[in-house]
Amino acid sequence: MTTSGRAVRTGRFAPSPTGPLHSGSLVAALASWLDARAQGGRWLVRVEDGDTERCLPGLGKAILEQLAACALVSDEPPVWQTQRLPAYGVAFDRLVAAGLAYPCGCSRAEIDAALAQQGASHTRHGERVYPGTCRDGLRGKTARAWRFATARFEEAQGTGGTAWTDRRLGPQWQDVSHDVGDFVLRRADGPWAYQLRVVVDDAEQHITDVVRGEDLTDNTARQVLLQLALGLPTPRYLHTPLVLGDDGEKLSKQRGAVSFDTSTPQAALAELHKAAGVLGLPPAKRATSPADALTTWIPQWTALYN
């Protein structure tokens, strides 16, 4: 999207309705909103309900209500990924036609066994690096998933890895072939994978700036590879600090993080102040509502992150 020949800066917040928003989610939502407004741009909300096996009925609507209570309202009607399934199929077909996607018949147990034979192992929180077993054919197996031909594409690019720059963390680099392997684009009988969905949606919505939690930093190189393979633009990235629980681990829905309080405007304002503190922003002492606080923080965001 352009205005008078100039690209309009566009940011987004893309929650998954697997649980209500928690304090860590609010940090990312606030940061992405402030970043868009500081650049005079648009802010969009995308409900990432594409993983239909994990998303819960009614939570998408509840998340939008949480955001609205904090005066964080999308500049366009929110997009729901379950309404965009054909677009992912079109992108997938392009990758198949280019020889950059192939079927894989390996189970997790088979992948672990192959890694063990190579002297590698899968840690609980680490990547299960795909060893390329089905890269040259299924050999009689039934397809369980389709994978992106990472090694093939990186070799064709001749870069030996993927480089990108984070606006907060600085220069980044990852050898995706070595660290991740050929990653899944779709399970044979399931939804499209997050990596493909987010890349297609960011391009379709003309997203110029992705602002999200630091836990998603490791996904970026995979997304850059898909953008290159599909001929799509690469947004600028900024990964925000994480909110940690009492155990020092990242606050998350999977670890039982609870919803933040939006029962009154004062409660929502207090939650926004907590999120702003994580981002290094000072209290909006004169603010009497969430909207007042947001306006106060725009120039301060510019000073910190632009």
GROMACS .gro file of C-alpha atoms in nm:
model
  306
    1MET     CA    1   0.000   0.000   0.000
    2THR     CA    2   0.131   0.343  -0.094
    3THR     CA    3   0.033   0.705  -0.044
    4SER     CA    4   0.157   0.952  -0.306
    5GLY     CA    5   0.417   0.698  -0.416
    6ARG     CA    6   0.541   0.636  -0.061
    7ALA     CA    7   0.490   0.307   0.121
    8VAL     CA    8   0.266   0.343   0.425
    9ARG     CA    9   0.434   0.191   0.730
   10THR     CA   10   0.210  -0.089   0.848
   11GLY     CA   11   0.242  -0.297   1.162
   12ARG     CA   12   0.036  -0.581   1.301
   13PHE     CA   13  -0.045  -0.778   1.610
   14ALA     CA   14  -0.119  -1.144   1.539
   15PRO     CA   15  -0.243  -1.336   1.845
   16SER     CA   16  -0.333  -1.704   1.841
   17PRO     CA   17  -0.665  -1.786   2.015
   18THR     CA   18  -0.528  -2.078   2.213
   19GLY     CA   19  -0.590  -1.884   2.535
   20PRO     CA   20  -0.667  -1.527   2.643
   21LEU     CA   21  -0.400  -1.260   2.614
   22HIS     CA   22  -0.164  -1.241   2.912
   23SER     CA   23   0.085  -0.977   3.025
   24GLY     CA   24   0.350  -1.091   2.780
   25SER     CA   25   0.104  -1.068   2.492
   26LEU     CA   26   0.011  -0.715   2.594
   27VAL     CA   27   0.376  -0.608   2.572
   28ALA     CA   28   0.390  -0.719   2.207
   29ALA     CA   29   0.052  -0.562   2.127
   30LEU     CA   30   0.150  -0.229   2.284
   31ALA     CA   31   0.490  -0.227   2.114
   32SER     CA   32   0.348  -0.299   1.770
   33TRP     CA   33   0.079  -0.030   1.810
   34LEU     CA   34   0.326   0.233   1.928
   35ASP     CA   35   0.569   0.148   1.649
   36ALA     CA   36   0.302   0.192   1.382
   37ARG     CA   37   0.175   0.518   1.529
   38ALA     CA   38   0.528   0.657   1.577
   39GLN     CA   39   0.582   0.614   1.203
   40GLY     CA   40   0.245   0.768   1.112
   41GLY     CA   41   0.131   0.428   0.991
   42ARG     CA   42  -0.148   0.174   1.019
   43TRP     CA   43  -0.191  -0.095   1.284
   44LEU     CA   44  -0.373  -0.417   1.199
   45VAL     CA   45  -0.488  -0.715   1.401
   46ARG     CA   46  -0.475  -1.066   1.255
   47VAL     CA   47  -0.628  -1.354   1.450
   48GLU     CA   48  -0.399  -1.650   1.381
   49ASP     CA   49  -0.657  -1.925   1.418
   50GLY     CA   50  -0.507  -2.127   1.134
   51ASP     CA   51  -0.394  -2.404   1.368
   52THR     CA   52  -0.748  -2.530   1.410
   53GLU     CA   53  -0.640  -2.820   1.631
   54ARG     CA   54  -0.515  -2.588   1.907
   55CYS     CA   55  -0.743  -2.284   1.883
   56LEU     CA   56  -1.046  -2.263   2.111
   57PRO     CA   57  -1.396  -2.141   2.014
   58GLY     CA   58  -1.480  -1.786   2.116
   59LEU     CA   59  -1.128  -1.686   2.218
   60GLY     CA   60  -1.063  -1.477   1.908
   61LYS     CA   61  -1.355  -1.252   1.996
   62ALA     CA   62  -1.243  -1.239   2.360
   63ILE     CA   63  -0.894  -1.131   2.255
   64LEU     CA   64  -1.034  -0.847   2.043
   65GLU     CA   65  -1.236  -0.732   2.345
   66GLN     CA   66  -0.922  -0.736   2.563
   67LEU     CA   67  -0.740  -0.521   2.309
   68ALA     CA   68  -1.032  -0.279   2.276
   69ALA     CA   69  -1.040  -0.233   2.654
   70CYS     CA   70  -0.680  -0.112   2.624
   71ALA     CA   71  -0.771   0.124   2.335
   72LEU     CA   72  -0.582  -0.100   2.093
   73VAL     CA   73  -0.818  -0.120   1.796
   74SER     CA   74  -0.727  -0.235   1.446
   75ASP     CA   75  -0.741   0.026   1.171
   76GLU     CA   76  -0.913  -0.233   0.950
   77PRO     CA   77  -1.148  -0.520   1.032
   78PRO     CA   78  -0.939  -0.802   1.182
   79VAL     CA   79  -0.832  -1.079   0.948
   80TRP     CA   80  -0.894  -1.441   1.050
   81GLN     CA   81  -0.656  -1.700   0.908
   82THR     CA   82  -0.930  -1.962   0.874
   83GLN     CA   83  -1.083  -1.733   0.609
   84ARG     CA   84  -0.760  -1.732   0.408
   85LEU     CA   85  -0.685  -2.101   0.353
   86PRO     CA   86  -0.693  -2.080  -0.030
   87ALA     CA   87  -0.414  -1.818  -0.027
   88TYR     CA   88  -0.183  -2.058   0.156
   89GLY     CA   89  -0.260  -2.325  -0.101
   90VAL     CA   90  -0.161  -2.092  -0.386
   91ALA     CA   91   0.174  -2.013  -0.221
   92PHE     CA   92   0.233  -2.381  -0.148
   93ASP     CA   93   0.164  -2.477  -0.510
   94ARG     CA   94   0.423  -2.222  -0.624
   95LEU     CA   95   0.684  -2.381  -0.397
   96VAL     CA   96   0.601  -2.729  -0.526
   97ALA     CA   97   0.623  -2.610  -0.888
   98ALA     CA   98   0.965  -2.459  -0.814
   99GLY     CA   99   1.091  -2.783  -0.662
  100LEU     CA  100   1.110  -2.625  -0.316
  101ALA     CA  101   0.853  -2.840  -0.136
  102TYR     CA  102   0.842  -3.216  -0.105
  103PRO     CA  103   0.643  -3.485   0.080
  104CYS     CA  104   0.789  -3.647   0.390
  105GLY     CA  105   0.681  -3.980   0.540
  106CYS     CA  106   0.890  -3.969   0.859
  107SER     CA  107   0.741  -3.994   1.207
  108ARG     CA  108   0.900  -3.806   1.497
  109ALA     CA  109   1.037  -4.135   1.628
  110GLU     CA  110   1.201  -4.207   1.292
  111ILE     CA  111   1.353  -3.860   1.281
  112ASP     CA  112   1.490  -3.904   1.633
  113ALA     CA  113   1.636  -4.242   1.536
  114ALA     CA  114   1.801  -4.096   1.227
  115LEU     CA  115   1.946  -3.811   1.433
  116ALA     CA  116   2.077  -4.059   1.691
  117GLN     CA  117   2.256  -4.250   1.415
  118GLN     CA  118   2.425  -3.923   1.319
  119GLY     CA  119   2.530  -3.863   1.678
  120ALA     CA  120   2.277  -3.582   1.718
  121SER     CA  121   1.990  -3.555   1.964
  122HIS     CA  122   1.671  -3.361   2.021
  123THR     CA  123   1.648  -3.160   2.343
  124ARG     CA  124   1.314  -3.082   2.501
  125HIS     CA  125   1.306  -2.715   2.397
  126GLY     CA  126   1.539  -2.740   2.097
  127GLU     CA  127   1.474  -2.790   1.729
  128ARG     CA  128   1.427  -3.139   1.591
  129VAL     CA  129   1.664  -3.086   1.296
  130TYR     CA  130   1.526  -3.280   1.002
  131PRO     CA  131   1.800  -3.506   0.856
  132GLY     CA  132   1.670  -3.501   0.498
  133THR     CA  133   1.552  -3.863   0.487
  134CYS     CA  134   1.274  -3.807   0.228
  135ARG     CA  135   1.444  -3.527   0.036
  136ASP     CA  136   1.497  -3.757  -0.264
  137GLY     CA  137   1.170  -3.949  -0.241
  138LEU     CA  138   0.930  -4.124  -0.005
  139ARG     CA  139   1.074  -4.472  -0.075
  140GLY     CA  140   0.735  -4.636  -0.033
  141LYS     CA  141   0.627  -4.435   0.271
  142THR     CA  142   0.297  -4.251   0.299
  143ALA     CA  143   0.333  -3.874   0.319
  144ARG     CA  144   0.285  -3.737   0.670
  145ALA     CA  145   0.384  -3.380   0.588
  146TRP     CA  146   0.525  -3.148   0.323
  147ARG     CA  147   0.857  -2.977   0.389
  148PHE     CA  148   1.038  -2.674   0.253
  149ALA     CA  149   1.359  -2.775   0.074
  150THR     CA  150   1.576  -2.553   0.291
  151ALA     CA  151   1.911  -2.707   0.199
  152ARG     CA  152   1.831  -2.698  -0.172
  153PHE     CA  153   1.722  -2.335  -0.159
  154GLU     CA  154   2.010  -2.213   0.057
  155GLU     CA  155   2.256  -2.388  -0.174
  156ALA     CA  156   2.098  -2.217  -0.475
  157GLN     CA  157   2.123  -1.883  -0.296
  158GLY     CA  158   2.492  -1.946  -0.232
  159THR     CA  159   2.489  -1.754   0.097
  160GLY     CA  160   2.567  -2.034   0.343
  161GLY     CA  161   2.305  -1.892   0.579
  162THR     CA  162   2.039  -1.627   0.622
  163ALA     CA  163   2.120  -1.279   0.750
  164TRP     CA  164   1.879  -1.013   0.870
  165THR     CA  165   1.885  -0.719   1.111
  166ASP     CA  166   1.669  -0.674   1.417
  167ARG     CA  167   1.597  -0.313   1.512
  168ARG     CA  168   1.659  -0.390   1.879
  169LEU     CA  169   1.892  -0.689   1.881
  170GLY     CA  170   2.111  -0.589   1.585
  171PRO     CA  171   2.257  -0.811   1.308
  172GLN     CA  172   2.134  -1.172   1.309
  173TRP     CA  173   2.241  -1.478   1.114
  174GLN     CA  174   2.128  -1.840   1.103
  175ASP     CA  175   2.227  -2.146   0.903
  176VAL     CA  176   1.874  -2.281   0.874
  177SER     CA  177   1.985  -2.600   0.700
  178HIS     CA  178   2.208  -2.686   0.994
  179ASP     CA  179   1.999  -2.549   1.280
  180VAL     CA  180   1.650  -2.646   1.160
  181GLY     CA  181   1.669  -2.848   0.842
  182ASP     CA  182   1.385  -2.881   0.593
  183PHE     CA  183   1.094  -2.745   0.798
  184VAL     CA  184   0.728  -2.841   0.772
  185LEU     CA  185   0.491  -2.640   0.551
  186ARG     CA  186   0.188  -2.856   0.617
  187ARG     CA  187   0.099  -3.181   0.783
  188ALA     CA  188  -0.061  -3.414   0.531
  189ASP     CA  189  -0.397  -3.421   0.713
  190GLY     CA  190  -0.370  -3.099   0.910
  191PRO     CA  191  -0.348  -2.720   0.892
  192TRP     CA  192  -0.091  -2.510   0.713
  193ALA     CA  193   0.219  -2.448   0.923
  194TYR     CA  194   0.272  -2.119   1.103
  195GLN     CA  195   0.578  -2.026   0.896
  196LEU     CA  196   0.390  -2.037   0.566
  197ARG     CA  197   0.077  -1.869   0.701
  198VAL     CA  198   0.257  -1.573   0.854
  199VAL     CA  199   0.467  -1.506   0.544
  200VAL     CA  200   0.168  -1.513   0.309
  201ASP     CA  201  -0.043  -1.296   0.540
  202ASP     CA  202   0.227  -1.036   0.604
  203ALA     CA  203   0.269  -0.990   0.229
  204GLU     CA  204  -0.105  -0.978   0.161
  205GLN     CA  205  -0.156  -0.714   0.432
  206HIS     CA  206   0.144  -0.509   0.313
  207ILE     CA  207   0.312  -0.538   0.653
  208THR     CA  208   0.631  -0.329   0.655
  209ASP     CA  209   0.723  -0.371   1.023
  210VAL     CA  210   0.689  -0.683   1.236
  211VAL     CA  211   0.713  -0.612   1.610
  212ARG     CA  212   0.676  -0.921   1.828
  213GLY     CA  213   0.820  -1.103   2.129
  214GLU     CA  214   1.184  -1.205   2.145
  215ASP     CA  215   1.085  -1.572   2.166
  216LEU     CA  216   0.993  -1.556   1.796
  217THR     CA  217   1.337  -1.432   1.688
  218ASP     CA  218   1.443  -1.782   1.588
  219ASN     CA  219   1.152  -1.806   1.340
  220THR     CA  220   1.267  -1.506   1.140
  221ALA     CA  221   1.531  -1.670   0.922
  222ARG     CA  222   1.282  -1.936   0.809
  223GLN     CA  223   1.034  -1.666   0.719
  224VAL     CA  224   1.296  -1.469   0.528
  225LEU     CA  225   1.378  -1.782   0.327
  226LEU     CA  226   1.012  -1.831   0.237
  227GLN     CA  227   0.980  -1.464   0.142
  228LEU     CA  228   1.277  -1.500  -0.092
  229ALA     CA  229   1.146  -1.824  -0.239
  230LEU     CA  230   0.804  -1.671  -0.306
  231GLY     CA  231   0.936  -1.336  -0.428
  232LEU     CA  232   0.773  -1.149  -0.140
  233PRO     CA  233   0.909  -0.840   0.040
  234THR     CA  234   1.086  -0.882   0.373
  235PRO     CA  235   0.954  -0.654   0.650
  236ARG     CA  236   1.170  -0.488   0.912
  237TYR     CA  237   1.178  -0.682   1.238
  238LEU     CA  238   1.188  -0.575   1.602
  239HIS     CA  239   1.170  -0.834   1.880
  240THR     CA  240   1.063  -0.704   2.220
  241PRO     CA  241   1.181  -0.811   2.569
  242LEU     CA  242   0.994  -1.102   2.725
  243VAL     CA  243   0.788  -1.105   3.041
  244LEU     CA  244   0.921  -1.377   3.273
  245GLY     CA  245   0.734  -1.572   3.537
  246ASP     CA  246   0.845  -1.627   3.895
  247ASP     CA  247   1.044  -1.931   3.779
  248GLY     CA  248   1.246  -1.722   3.533
  249GLU     CA  249   1.079  -1.885   3.233
  250LYS     CA  250   0.891  -1.696   2.962
  251LEU     CA  251   0.531  -1.620   3.055
  252SER     CA  252   0.315  -1.826   2.818
  253LYS     CA  253  -0.027  -1.981   2.779
  254GLN     CA  254   0.133  -2.326   2.784
  255ARG     CA  255   0.280  -2.252   3.129
  256GLY     CA  256  -0.051  -2.134   3.271
  257ALA     CA  257  -0.021  -1.758   3.223
  258VAL     CA  258  -0.348  -1.592   3.323
  259SER     CA  259  -0.541  -1.318   3.148
  260PHE     CA  260  -0.465  -0.958   3.247
  261ASP     CA  261  -0.732  -0.743   3.410
  262THR     CA  262  -0.947  -0.523   3.186
  263SER     CA  263  -1.255  -0.517   3.411
  264THR     CA  264  -1.239  -0.135   3.438
  265PRO     CA  265  -1.059   0.139   3.243
  266GLN     CA  266  -0.838   0.194   3.548
  267ALA     CA  267  -0.742  -0.173   3.557
  268ALA     CA  268  -0.662  -0.171   3.185
  269LEU     CA  269  -0.453   0.144   3.232
  270ALA     CA  270  -0.257  -0.024   3.511
  271GLU     CA  271  -0.187  -0.324   3.287
  272LEU     CA  272  -0.066  -0.095   3.009
  273HIS     CA  273   0.171   0.074   3.253
  274LYS     CA  274   0.321  -0.265   3.339
  275ALA     CA  275   0.368  -0.345   2.970
  276ALA     CA  276   0.523  -0.004   2.905
  277GLY     CA  277   0.772  -0.062   3.186
  278VAL     CA  278   0.892  -0.384   3.020
  279LEU     CA  279   0.955  -0.181   2.703
  280GLY     CA  280   1.157   0.081   2.892
  281LEU     CA  281   0.890   0.350   2.871
  282PRO     CA  282   0.826   0.580   3.169
  283PRO     CA  283   0.487   0.595   3.345
  284ALA     CA  284   0.225   0.813   3.180
  285LYS     CA  285   0.155   0.987   3.508
  286ARG     CA  286  -0.109   1.230   3.381
  287ALA     CA  287  -0.301   0.973   3.179
  288THR     CA  288  -0.654   0.906   3.300
  289SER     CA  289  -0.745   0.643   3.040
  290PRO     CA  290  -0.572   0.384   2.819
  291ALA     CA  291  -0.608   0.614   2.519
  292ASP     CA  292  -0.437   0.900   2.704
  293ALA     CA  293  -0.145   0.677   2.798
  294LEU     CA  294  -0.100   0.549   2.443
  295THR     CA  295  -0.077   0.905   2.310
  296THR     CA  296   0.180   0.994   2.577
  297TRP     CA  297   0.407   0.703   2.485
  298ILE     CA  298   0.426   0.759   2.107
  299PRO     CA  299   0.709   1.018   2.111
  300GLN     CA  300   0.890   0.823   2.382
  301TRP     CA  301   0.879   0.510   2.167
  302THR     CA  302   1.029   0.710   1.882
  303ALA     CA  303   1.318   0.816   2.103
  304LEU     CA  304   1.390   0.459   2.210
  305TYR     CA  305   1.335   0.251   1.897
  306ASN     CA  306   1.348   0.470   1.584
   0.00000   0.00000   0.00000
